[in-house]
PDB file of C-alpha atoms and ligand atoms in Angstrom:
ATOM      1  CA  UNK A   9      39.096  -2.120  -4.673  1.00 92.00           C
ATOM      2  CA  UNK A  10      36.024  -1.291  -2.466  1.00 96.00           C
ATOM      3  CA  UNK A  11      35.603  -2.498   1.579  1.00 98.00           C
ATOM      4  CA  UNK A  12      32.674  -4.529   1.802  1.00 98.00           C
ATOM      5  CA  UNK A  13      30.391  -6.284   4.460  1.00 98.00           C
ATOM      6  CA  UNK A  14      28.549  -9.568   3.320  1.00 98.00           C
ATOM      7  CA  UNK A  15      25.383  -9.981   6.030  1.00 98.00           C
ATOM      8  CA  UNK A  16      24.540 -13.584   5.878  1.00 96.00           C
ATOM      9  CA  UNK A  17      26.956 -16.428   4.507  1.00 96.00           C
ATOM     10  CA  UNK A  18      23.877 -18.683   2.686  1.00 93.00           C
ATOM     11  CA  UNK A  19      24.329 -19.431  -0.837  1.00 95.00           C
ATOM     12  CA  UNK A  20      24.120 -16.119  -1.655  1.00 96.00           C
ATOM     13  CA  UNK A  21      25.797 -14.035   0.878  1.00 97.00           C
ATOM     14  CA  UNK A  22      28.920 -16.588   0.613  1.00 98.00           C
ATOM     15  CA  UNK A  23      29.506 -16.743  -3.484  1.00 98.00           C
ATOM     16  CA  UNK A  24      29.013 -13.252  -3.440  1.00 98.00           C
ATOM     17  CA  UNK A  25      31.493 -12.614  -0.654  1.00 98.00           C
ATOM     18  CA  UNK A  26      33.922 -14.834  -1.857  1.00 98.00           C
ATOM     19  CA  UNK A  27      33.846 -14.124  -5.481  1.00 98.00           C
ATOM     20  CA  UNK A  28      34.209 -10.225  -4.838  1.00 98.00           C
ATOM     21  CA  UNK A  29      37.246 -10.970  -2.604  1.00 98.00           C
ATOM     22  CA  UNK A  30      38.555 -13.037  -5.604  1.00 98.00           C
ATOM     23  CA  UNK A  31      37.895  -9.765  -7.616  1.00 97.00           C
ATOM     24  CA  UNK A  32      40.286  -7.947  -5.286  1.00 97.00           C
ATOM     25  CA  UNK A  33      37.952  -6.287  -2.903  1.00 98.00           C
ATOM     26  CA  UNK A  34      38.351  -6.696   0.795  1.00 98.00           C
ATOM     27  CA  UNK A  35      35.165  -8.809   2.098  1.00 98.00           C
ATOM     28  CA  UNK A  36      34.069  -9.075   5.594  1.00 98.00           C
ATOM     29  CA  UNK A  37      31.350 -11.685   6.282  1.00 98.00           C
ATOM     30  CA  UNK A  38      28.926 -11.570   8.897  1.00 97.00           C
ATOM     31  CA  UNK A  39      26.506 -14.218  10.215  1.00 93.00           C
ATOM     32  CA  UNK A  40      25.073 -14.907  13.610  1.00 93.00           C
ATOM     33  CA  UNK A  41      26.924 -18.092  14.180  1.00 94.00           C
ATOM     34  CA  UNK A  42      30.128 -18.241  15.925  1.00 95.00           C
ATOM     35  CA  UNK A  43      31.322 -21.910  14.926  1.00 96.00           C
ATOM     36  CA  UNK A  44      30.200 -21.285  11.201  1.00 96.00           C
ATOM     37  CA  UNK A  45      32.657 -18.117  11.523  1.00 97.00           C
ATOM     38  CA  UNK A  46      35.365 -20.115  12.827  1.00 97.00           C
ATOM     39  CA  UNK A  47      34.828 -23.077  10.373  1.00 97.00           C
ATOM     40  CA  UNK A  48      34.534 -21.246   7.405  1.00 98.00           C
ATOM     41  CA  UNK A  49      38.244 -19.584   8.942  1.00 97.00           C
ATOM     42  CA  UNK A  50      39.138 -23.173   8.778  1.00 97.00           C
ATOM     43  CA  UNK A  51      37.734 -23.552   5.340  1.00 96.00           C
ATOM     44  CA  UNK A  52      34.834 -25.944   6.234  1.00 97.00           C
ATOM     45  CA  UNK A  53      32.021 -24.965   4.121  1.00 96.00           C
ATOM     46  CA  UNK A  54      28.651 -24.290   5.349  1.00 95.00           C
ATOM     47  CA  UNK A  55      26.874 -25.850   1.982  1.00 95.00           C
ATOM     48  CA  UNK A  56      28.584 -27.137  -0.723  1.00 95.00           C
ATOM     49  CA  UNK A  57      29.017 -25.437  -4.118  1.00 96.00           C
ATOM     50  CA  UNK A  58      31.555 -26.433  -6.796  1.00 97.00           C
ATOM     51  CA  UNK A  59      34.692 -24.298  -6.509  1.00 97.00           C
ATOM     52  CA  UNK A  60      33.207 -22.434  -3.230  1.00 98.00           C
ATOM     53  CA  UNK A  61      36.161 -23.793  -0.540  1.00 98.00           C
ATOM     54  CA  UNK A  62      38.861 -23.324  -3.001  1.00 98.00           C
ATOM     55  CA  UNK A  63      37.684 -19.418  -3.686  1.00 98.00           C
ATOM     56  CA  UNK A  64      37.040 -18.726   0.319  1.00 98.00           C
ATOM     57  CA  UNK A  65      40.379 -20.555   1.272  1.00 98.00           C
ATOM     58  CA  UNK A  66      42.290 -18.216  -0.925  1.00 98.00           C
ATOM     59  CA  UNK A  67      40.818 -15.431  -0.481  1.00 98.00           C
ATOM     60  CA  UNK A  68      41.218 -16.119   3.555  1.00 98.00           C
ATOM     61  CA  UNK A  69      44.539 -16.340   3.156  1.00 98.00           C
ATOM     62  CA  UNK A  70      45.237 -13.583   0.787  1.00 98.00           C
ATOM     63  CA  UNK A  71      43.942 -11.569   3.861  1.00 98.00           C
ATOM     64  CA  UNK A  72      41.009 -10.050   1.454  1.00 98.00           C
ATOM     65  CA  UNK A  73      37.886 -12.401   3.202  1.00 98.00           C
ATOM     66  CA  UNK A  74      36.927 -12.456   6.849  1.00 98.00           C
ATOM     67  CA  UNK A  75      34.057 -14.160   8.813  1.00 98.00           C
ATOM     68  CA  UNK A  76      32.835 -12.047  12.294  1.00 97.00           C
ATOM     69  CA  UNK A  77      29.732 -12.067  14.038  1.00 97.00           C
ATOM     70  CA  UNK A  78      29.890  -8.632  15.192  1.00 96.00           C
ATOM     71  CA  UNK A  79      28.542  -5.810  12.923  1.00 96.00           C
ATOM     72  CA  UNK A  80      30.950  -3.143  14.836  1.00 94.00           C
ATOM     73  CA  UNK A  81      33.873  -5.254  13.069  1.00 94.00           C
ATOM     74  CA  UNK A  82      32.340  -6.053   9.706  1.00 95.00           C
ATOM     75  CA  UNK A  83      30.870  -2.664   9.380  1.00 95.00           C
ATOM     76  CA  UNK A  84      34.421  -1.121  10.095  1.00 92.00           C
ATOM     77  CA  UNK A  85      36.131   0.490   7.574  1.00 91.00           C
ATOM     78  CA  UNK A  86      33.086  -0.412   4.685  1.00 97.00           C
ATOM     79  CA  UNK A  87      31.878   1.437   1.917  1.00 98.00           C
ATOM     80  CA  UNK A  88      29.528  -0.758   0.983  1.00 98.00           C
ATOM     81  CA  UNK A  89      27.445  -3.401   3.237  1.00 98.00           C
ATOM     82  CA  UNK A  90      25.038  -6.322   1.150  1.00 98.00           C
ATOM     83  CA  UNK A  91      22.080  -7.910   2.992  1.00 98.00           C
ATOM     84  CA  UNK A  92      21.738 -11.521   2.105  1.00 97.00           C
ATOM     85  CA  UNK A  93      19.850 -13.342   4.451  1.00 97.00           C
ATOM     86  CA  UNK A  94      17.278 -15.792   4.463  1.00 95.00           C
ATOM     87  CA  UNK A  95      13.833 -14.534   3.531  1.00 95.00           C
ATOM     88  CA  UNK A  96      11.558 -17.872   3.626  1.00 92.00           C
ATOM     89  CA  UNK A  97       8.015 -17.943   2.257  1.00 90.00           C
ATOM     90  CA  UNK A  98       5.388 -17.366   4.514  1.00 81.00           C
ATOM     91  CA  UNK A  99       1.944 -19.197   4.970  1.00 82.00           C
ATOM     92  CA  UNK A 100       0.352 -17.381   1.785  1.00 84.00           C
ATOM     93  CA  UNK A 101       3.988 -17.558  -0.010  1.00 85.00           C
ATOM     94  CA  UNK A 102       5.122 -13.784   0.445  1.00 88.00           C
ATOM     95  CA  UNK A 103       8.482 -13.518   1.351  1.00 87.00           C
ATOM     96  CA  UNK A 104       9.218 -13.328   5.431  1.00 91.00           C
ATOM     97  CA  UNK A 105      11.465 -10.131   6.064  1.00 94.00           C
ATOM     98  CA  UNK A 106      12.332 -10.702   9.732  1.00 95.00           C
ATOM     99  CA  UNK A 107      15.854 -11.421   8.853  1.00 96.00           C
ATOM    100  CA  UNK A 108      16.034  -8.119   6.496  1.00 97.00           C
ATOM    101  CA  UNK A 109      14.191  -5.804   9.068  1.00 97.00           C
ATOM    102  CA  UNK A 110      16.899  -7.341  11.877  1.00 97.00           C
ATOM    103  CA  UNK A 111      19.734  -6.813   9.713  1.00 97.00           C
ATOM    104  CA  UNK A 112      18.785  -3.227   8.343  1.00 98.00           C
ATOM    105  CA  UNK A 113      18.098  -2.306  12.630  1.00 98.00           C
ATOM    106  CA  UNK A 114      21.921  -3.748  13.266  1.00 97.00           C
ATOM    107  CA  UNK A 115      23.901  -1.929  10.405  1.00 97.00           C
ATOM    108  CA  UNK A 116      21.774   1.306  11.284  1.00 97.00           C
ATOM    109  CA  UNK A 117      22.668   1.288  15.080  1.00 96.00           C
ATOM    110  CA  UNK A 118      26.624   0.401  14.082  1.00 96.00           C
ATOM    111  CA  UNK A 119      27.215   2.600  10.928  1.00 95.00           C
ATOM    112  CA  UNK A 120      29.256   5.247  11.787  1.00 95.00           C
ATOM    113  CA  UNK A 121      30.111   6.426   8.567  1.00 96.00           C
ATOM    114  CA  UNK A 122      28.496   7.269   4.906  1.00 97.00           C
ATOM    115  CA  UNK A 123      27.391   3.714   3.512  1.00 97.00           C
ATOM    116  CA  UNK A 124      25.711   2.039   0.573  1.00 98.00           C
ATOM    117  CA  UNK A 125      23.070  -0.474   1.690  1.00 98.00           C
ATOM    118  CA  UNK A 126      22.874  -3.109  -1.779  1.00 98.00           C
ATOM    119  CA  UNK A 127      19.973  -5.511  -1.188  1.00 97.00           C
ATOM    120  CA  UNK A 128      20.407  -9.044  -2.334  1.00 96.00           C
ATOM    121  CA  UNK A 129      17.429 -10.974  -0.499  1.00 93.00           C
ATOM    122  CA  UNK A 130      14.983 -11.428  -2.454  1.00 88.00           C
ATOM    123  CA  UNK A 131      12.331  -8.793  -1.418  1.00 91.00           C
ATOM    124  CA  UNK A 132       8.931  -7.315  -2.985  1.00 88.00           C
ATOM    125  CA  UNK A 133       9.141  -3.970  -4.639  1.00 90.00           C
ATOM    126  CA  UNK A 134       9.255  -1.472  -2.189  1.00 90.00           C
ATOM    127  CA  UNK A 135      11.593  -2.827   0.251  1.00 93.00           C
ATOM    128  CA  UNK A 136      14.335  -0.473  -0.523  1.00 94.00           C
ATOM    129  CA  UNK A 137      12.280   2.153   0.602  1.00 95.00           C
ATOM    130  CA  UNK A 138      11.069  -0.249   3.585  1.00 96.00           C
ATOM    131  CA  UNK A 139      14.872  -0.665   4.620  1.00 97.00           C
ATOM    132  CA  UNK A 140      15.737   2.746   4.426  1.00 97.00           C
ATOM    133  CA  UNK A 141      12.705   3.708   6.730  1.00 97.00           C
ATOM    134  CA  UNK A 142      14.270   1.132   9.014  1.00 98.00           C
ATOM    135  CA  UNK A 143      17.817   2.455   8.889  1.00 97.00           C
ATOM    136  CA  UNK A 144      16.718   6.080   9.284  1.00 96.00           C
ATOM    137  CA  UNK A 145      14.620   5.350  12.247  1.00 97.00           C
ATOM    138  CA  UNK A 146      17.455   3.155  13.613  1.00 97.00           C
ATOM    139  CA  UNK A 147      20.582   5.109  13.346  1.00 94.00           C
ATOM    140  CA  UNK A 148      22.758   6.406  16.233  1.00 89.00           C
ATOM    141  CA  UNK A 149      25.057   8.900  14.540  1.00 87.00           C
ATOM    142  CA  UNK A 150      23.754  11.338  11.472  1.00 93.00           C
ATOM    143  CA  UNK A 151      25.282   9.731   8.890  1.00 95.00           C
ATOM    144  CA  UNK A 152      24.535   9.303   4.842  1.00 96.00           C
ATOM    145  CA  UNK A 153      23.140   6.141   3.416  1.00 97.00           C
ATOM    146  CA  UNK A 154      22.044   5.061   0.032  1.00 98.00           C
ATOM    147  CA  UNK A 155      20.069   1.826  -0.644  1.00 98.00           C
ATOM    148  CA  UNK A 156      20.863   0.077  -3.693  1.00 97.00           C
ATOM    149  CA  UNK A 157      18.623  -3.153  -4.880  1.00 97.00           C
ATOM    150  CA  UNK A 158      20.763  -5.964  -6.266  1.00 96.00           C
ATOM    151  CA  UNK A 159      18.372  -8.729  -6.763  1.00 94.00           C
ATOM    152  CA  UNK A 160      20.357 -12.550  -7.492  1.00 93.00           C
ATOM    153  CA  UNK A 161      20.114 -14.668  -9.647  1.00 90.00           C
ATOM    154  CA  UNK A 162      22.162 -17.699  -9.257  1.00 92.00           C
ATOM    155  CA  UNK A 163      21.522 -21.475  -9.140  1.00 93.00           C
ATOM    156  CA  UNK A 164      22.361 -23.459  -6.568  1.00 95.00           C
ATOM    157  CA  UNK A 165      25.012 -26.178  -8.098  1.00 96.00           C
ATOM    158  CA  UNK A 166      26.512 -23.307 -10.228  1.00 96.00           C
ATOM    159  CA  UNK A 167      26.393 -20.774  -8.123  1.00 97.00           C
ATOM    160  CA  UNK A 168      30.321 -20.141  -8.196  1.00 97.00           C
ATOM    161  CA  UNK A 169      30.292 -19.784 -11.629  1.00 96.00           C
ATOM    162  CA  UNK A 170      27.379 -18.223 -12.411  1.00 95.00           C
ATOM    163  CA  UNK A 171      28.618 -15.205 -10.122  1.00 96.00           C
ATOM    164  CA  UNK A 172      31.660 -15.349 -12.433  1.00 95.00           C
ATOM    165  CA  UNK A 173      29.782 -15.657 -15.621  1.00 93.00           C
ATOM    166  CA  UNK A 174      26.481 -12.695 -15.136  1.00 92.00           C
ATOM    167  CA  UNK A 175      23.994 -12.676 -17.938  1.00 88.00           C
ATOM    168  CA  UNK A 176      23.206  -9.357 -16.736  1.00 89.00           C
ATOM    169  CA  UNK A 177      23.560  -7.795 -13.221  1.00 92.00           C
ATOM    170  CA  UNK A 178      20.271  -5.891 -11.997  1.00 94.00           C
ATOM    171  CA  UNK A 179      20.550  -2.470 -10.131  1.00 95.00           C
ATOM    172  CA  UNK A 180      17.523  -0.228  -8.717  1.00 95.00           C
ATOM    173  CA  UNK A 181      18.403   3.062  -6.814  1.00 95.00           C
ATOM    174  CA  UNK A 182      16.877   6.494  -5.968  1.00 95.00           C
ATOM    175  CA  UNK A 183      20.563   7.445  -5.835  1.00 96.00           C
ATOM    176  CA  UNK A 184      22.845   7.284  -8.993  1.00 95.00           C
ATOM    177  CA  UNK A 185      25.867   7.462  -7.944  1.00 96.00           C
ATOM    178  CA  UNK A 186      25.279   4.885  -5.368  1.00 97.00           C
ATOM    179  CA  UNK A 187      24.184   2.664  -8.313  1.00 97.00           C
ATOM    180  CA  UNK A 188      27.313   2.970 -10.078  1.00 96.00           C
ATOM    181  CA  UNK A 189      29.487   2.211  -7.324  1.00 97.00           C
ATOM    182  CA  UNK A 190      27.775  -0.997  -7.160  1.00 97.00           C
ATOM    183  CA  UNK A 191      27.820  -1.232 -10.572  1.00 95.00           C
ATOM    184  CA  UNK A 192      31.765  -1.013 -10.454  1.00 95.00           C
ATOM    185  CA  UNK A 193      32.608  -3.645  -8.298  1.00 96.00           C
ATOM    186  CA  UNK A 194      30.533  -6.235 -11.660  1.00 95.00           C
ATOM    187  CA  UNK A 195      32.891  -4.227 -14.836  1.00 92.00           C
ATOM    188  CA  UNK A 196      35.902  -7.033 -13.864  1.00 92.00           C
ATOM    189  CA  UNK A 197      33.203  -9.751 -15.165  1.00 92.00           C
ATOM    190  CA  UNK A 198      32.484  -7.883 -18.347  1.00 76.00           C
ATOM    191  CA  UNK A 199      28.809  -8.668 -18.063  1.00 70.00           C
ATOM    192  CA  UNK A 200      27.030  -6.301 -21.173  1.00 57.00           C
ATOM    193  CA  UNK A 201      30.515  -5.075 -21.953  1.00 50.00           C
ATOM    194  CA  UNK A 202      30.694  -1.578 -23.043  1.00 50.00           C
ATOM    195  CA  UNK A 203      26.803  -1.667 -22.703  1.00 50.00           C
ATOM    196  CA  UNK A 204      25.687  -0.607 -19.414  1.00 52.00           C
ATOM    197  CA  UNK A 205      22.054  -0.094 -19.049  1.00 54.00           C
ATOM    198  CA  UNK A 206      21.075   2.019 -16.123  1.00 53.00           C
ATOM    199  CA  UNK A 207      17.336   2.649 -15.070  1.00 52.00           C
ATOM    200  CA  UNK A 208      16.436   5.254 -12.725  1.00 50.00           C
ATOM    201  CA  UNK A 209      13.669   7.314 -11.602  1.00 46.00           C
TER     202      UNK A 209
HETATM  203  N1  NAD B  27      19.784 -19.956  -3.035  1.00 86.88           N
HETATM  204  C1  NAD B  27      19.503 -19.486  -4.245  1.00 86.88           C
HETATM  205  O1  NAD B  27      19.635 -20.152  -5.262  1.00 86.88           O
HETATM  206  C2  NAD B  27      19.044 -18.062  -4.393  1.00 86.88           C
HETATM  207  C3  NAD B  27      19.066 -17.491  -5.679  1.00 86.88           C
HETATM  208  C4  NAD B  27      18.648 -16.169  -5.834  1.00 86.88           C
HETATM  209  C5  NAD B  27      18.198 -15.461  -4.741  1.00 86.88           C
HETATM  210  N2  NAD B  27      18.158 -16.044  -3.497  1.00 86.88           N
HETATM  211  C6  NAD B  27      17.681 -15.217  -2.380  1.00 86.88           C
HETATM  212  O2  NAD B  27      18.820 -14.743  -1.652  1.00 86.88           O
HETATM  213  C7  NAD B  27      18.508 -14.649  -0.266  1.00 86.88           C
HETATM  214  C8  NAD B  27      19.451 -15.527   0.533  1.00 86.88           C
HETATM  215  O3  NAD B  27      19.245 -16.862   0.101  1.00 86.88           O
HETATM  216  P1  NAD B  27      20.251 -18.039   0.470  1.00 86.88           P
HETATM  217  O4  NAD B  27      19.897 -19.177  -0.397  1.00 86.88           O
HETATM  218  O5  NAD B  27      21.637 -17.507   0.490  1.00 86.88           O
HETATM  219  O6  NAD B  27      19.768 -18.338   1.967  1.00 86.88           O
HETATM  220  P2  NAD B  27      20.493 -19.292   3.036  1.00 86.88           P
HETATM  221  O7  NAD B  27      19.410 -19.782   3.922  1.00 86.88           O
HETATM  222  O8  NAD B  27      21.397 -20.247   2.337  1.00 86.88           O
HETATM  223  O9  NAD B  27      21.418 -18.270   3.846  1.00 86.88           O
HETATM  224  C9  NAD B  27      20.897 -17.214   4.583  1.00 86.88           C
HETATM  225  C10 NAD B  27      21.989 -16.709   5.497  1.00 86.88           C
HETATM  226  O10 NAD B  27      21.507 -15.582   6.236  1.00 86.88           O
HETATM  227  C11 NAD B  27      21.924 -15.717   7.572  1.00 86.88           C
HETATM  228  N3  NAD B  27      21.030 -14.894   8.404  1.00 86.88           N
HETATM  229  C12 NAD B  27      19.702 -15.048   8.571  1.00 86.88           C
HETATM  230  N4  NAD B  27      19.244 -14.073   9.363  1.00 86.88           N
HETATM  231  C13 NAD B  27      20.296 -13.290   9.678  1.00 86.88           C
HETATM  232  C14 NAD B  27      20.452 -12.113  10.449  1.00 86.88           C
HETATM  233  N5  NAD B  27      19.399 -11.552  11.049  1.00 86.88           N
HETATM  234  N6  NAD B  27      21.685 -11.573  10.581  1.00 86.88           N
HETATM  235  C15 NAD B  27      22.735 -12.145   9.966  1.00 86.88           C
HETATM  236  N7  NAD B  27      22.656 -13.252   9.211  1.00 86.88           N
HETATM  237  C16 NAD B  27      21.440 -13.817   9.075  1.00 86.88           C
HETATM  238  C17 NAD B  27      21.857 -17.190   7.844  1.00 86.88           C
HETATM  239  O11 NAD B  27      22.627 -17.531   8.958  1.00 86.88           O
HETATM  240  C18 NAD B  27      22.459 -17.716   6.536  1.00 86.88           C
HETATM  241  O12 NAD B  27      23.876 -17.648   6.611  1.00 86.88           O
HETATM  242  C19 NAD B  27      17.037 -15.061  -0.143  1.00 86.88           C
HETATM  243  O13 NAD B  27      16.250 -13.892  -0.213  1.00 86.88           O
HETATM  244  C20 NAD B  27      16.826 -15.940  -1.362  1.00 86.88           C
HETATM  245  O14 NAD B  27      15.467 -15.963  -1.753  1.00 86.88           O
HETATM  246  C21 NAD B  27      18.591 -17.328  -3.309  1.00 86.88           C
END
């Protein structure tokens, strides 16, 4: 059971956040938005995804999902913090990172503690080392990070179960053991059972 922050509660940063609550970990989700905190509390759904309310309605009851706005509460007690925001396509079709580069400055100037940044935006190559240049130049207190890429792969309209269900789960890190932390929190879903294949540098 690992403490987690989810940054950004889109398709992505809610499945994920959800389903790993449903996989026992304790998930706290942040977004800028005050009333989609307190509706998702509710259990009013931001976007709709088969099986999404029921999973965040449990979960948010079991006491393992939260929603915050403030990155002093979900970074907290966490031992590992996902970005997921939004990275649209700009005017030549390269992905926009303004919503990476603010998240990255926010968990640097709150961590306060060791952490494991995972990447889930999708990003070019490189922007693990981009985001740890951010956090580095960023952080208040002389902590130890990690960055772990975690790139997505779901489909909207399945997304629930396609979380559940991995073909294969994707992990990129200059740090090992980082990687396999990440890589712990996937062994409930038996993706590649027995078969782990782990790149690195
Ligand atoms: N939707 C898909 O099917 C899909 C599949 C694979 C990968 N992806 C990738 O995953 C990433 C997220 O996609 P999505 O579909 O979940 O996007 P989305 O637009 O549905 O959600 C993005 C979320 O990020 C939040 N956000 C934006 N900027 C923020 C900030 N600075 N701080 C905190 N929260 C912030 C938004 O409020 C929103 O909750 C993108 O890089 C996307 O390309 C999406």
């Amino acid at each position: 059971m690992k403490t987690i922050c989810m940054i950004g509660v889109g398709y992505v940063g809610l499945v994920t956040g959800a389903c790993l609550a449903d996989l026992g970990n304790h998930v706290v989700c942040l977004n800028r938005s005050k009333e989609k905190a307190e509706n998702l509390k509710k259990g009013i759904m931001p976007i709709y995804e088969p099986g999404l309310e029921e999973v965040v309605r449990r979960n948010y009851k079991a006491g393992r999902l939260d929603f915050t706005t403030s990155y002093q509460d979900a970074i907290g007690e966490a031992e590992l913090v996902f970005i997921a925001v939004g990275t649209p396509s700009g005017v030549d079709g390269e992905a926009d990172l303004k919503h990476v580069q603010d998240a990255a400055e926010n968990v640097a100037r709150a961590m306060d503690h060791p952490l494991i940044i995972v990447n889930k935006s999708t990003v070019p190559i490189g922007t693990g080392d981009w985001v740890a240049n951010i956090v580095e130049k960023n952080k208040n207190a002389d902590v130890a990070f990690s960055v772990v890429s975690n790139p997505e792969f779901l489909r909207e309209g399945s997304a629930v179960y396609d979380f559940m269900n991995p073909d294969r789960v994707v992990l990129g890190s200059l740090d090992r053991q980082a990687a396999e932390a990440v890589a712990q929190l996937y062994f409930p879903l038996q993706c590649l059972p027995g078969h782990p294949h782990l790149f690195h540098q």
